[in-house]
Phi, psi and omega in degrees: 000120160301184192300306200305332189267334160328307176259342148301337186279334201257352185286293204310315164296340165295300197294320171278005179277307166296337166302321203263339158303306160351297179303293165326305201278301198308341183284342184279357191237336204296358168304302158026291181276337187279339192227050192293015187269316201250023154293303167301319199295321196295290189308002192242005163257114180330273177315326180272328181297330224278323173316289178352284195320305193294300185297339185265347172278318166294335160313308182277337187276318201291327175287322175303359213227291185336297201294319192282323212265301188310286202254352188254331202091345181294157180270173179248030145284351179286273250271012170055010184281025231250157192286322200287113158093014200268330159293313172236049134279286125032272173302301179292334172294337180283330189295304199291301169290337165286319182285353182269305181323300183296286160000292155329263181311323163300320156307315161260350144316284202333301183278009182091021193277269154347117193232175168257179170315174178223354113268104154277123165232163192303189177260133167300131143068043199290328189281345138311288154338275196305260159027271185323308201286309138004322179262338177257351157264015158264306179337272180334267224284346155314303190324281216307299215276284179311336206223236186338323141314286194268010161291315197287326169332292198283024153239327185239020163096177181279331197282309188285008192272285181328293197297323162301285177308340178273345179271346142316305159336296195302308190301322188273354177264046204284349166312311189252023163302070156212173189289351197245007184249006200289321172305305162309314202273315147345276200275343148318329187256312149325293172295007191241351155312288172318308174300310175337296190291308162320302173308301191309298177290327174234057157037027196192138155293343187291315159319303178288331157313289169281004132334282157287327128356266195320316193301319186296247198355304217256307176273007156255270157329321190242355163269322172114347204295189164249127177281132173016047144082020148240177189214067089031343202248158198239048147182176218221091160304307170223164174253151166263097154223150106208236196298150179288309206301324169289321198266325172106033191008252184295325184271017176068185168302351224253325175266025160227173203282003183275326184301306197303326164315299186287299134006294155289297210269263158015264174354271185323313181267021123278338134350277198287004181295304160333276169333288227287354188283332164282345180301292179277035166206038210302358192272357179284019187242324202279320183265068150323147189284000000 
């Protein structure tokens, strides 16, 4: 197929994979947008995020099961969303994204950034909390990963798959789209580099699912931290201060440079993890999930 028909096959599918999520979605947010002052007030009550949260995973599987079963043809084994091996893929991806985090912060406790709360109190309403973060890190890595990833993948390969869903990643945080966000939003296309890669390597979403979970979790609900530069949470297991470009100051760890770090080198090695596993098995390239 050529390119021009290439990119008419994966554009049309796009716009229509987002309409019809939209269509499902959009009635349910749409105070949201109409009243954007009462977002954050609405979103800090346990039961309405965890609903939101519910209703948009449930929008997006339902467009992604259209579109993978309707218009690709596909069987819904594409959406890598499948059972066998999915709790502990799960577990080792949660494992994984909390040990990156503790990375981050064991670097900066290294330079002296990090004390503890001088009041700690437990998390409110952890199992509320955990539910909500949980439905919106399957929402999220459907869109991207589960949809949008192995559509663009099966025209233009996996390296240009990855790099198109992380700039849609970035494109889905459109609340922090400012000039005082260009780090976060960095490392937002870097972690979604990661998840990507991650999908690629262990042939199943649920990995990249827990990945981004452990990363979320362990810095919100249970450190108390701002999740991509909101702070949703009503206490501070530990404090951050110093240089902002290492801590990410107000924007949490996710808007500094140690993260960016942490990020890139995780990345760059399931990359060559990769690499070397089609180098010796090319046909694992071709037998998509």
């Amino acid at each position: 197929m050529s390119l021009p028909l290439r990119l008419w096959a994966a554009s049309w599918r796009l716009v229509l994979f987002v309409g019809v999520f939209l269509a499902l979605y959009l009635p349910f947010v749409l105070p949201f947008i109409l009243y954007p002052d009462t977002e954050y007030t609405t979103l800090r009550q346990d039961t309405t995020r965890t609903g939101i949260e519910f209703l948009a995973m449930l929008c997006v599987a339902l467009a992604a099961v259209a579109m993978t079963r309707y218009a690709d043809r596909r069987p819904l084994a594409h959406l890598g969303l499948g059972h066998v091996g999915a709790i502990r893929s799960f577990g080792l991806g949660s494992l994984s994204g909390a040990g990156m985090v503790a990375l981050v912060i064991g670097g900066m406790a290294a330079w002296g950034f990090v004390t503890c709360a001088p009041e700690t109190s437990p998390p409110r309403n952890l199992l509320w909390t955990t539910v909500s973060l949980l439905c919106n890190t399957v929402y999220q890595e459907t869109l991207i990963r589960g949809y949008v990833q192995q559509m663009v993948r099966s025209y233009f390969g996996p390296a240009a798959a990855v790099v198109a869903s992380s700039m849609l990643f970035v494109l889905l945080h459109w609340t922090i789209l400012d000039t005082e966000s260009i780090l976060v939003l960095t490392n937002l296309f870097a972690a979604s580099v990661l998840f990507g890669i991650a999908f690629l390597l262990g042939r199943n979403l649920w990995w990249p699912i827990g990945i981004h979970f452990g990363w979320n979790y362990l810095q919100g609900p249970l450190l108390g931290l701002p999740v991509t530069g909101v702070d949703l949470w009503d206490h501070d297991t530990i404090l951050i201060q110093g240089t902002e470009l290492l801590t990410g100051g107000s924007k949490g760890i996710e808007g500094g440079v140690l993260t960016s770090i942490v990020f890139v080198l995780v990345a760059a090695l399931l990359w060559q993890i990769w690499r070397r596993r089609i180098a010796a098995a090319p046909q694992l390239e071709q037998a998509m999930p």
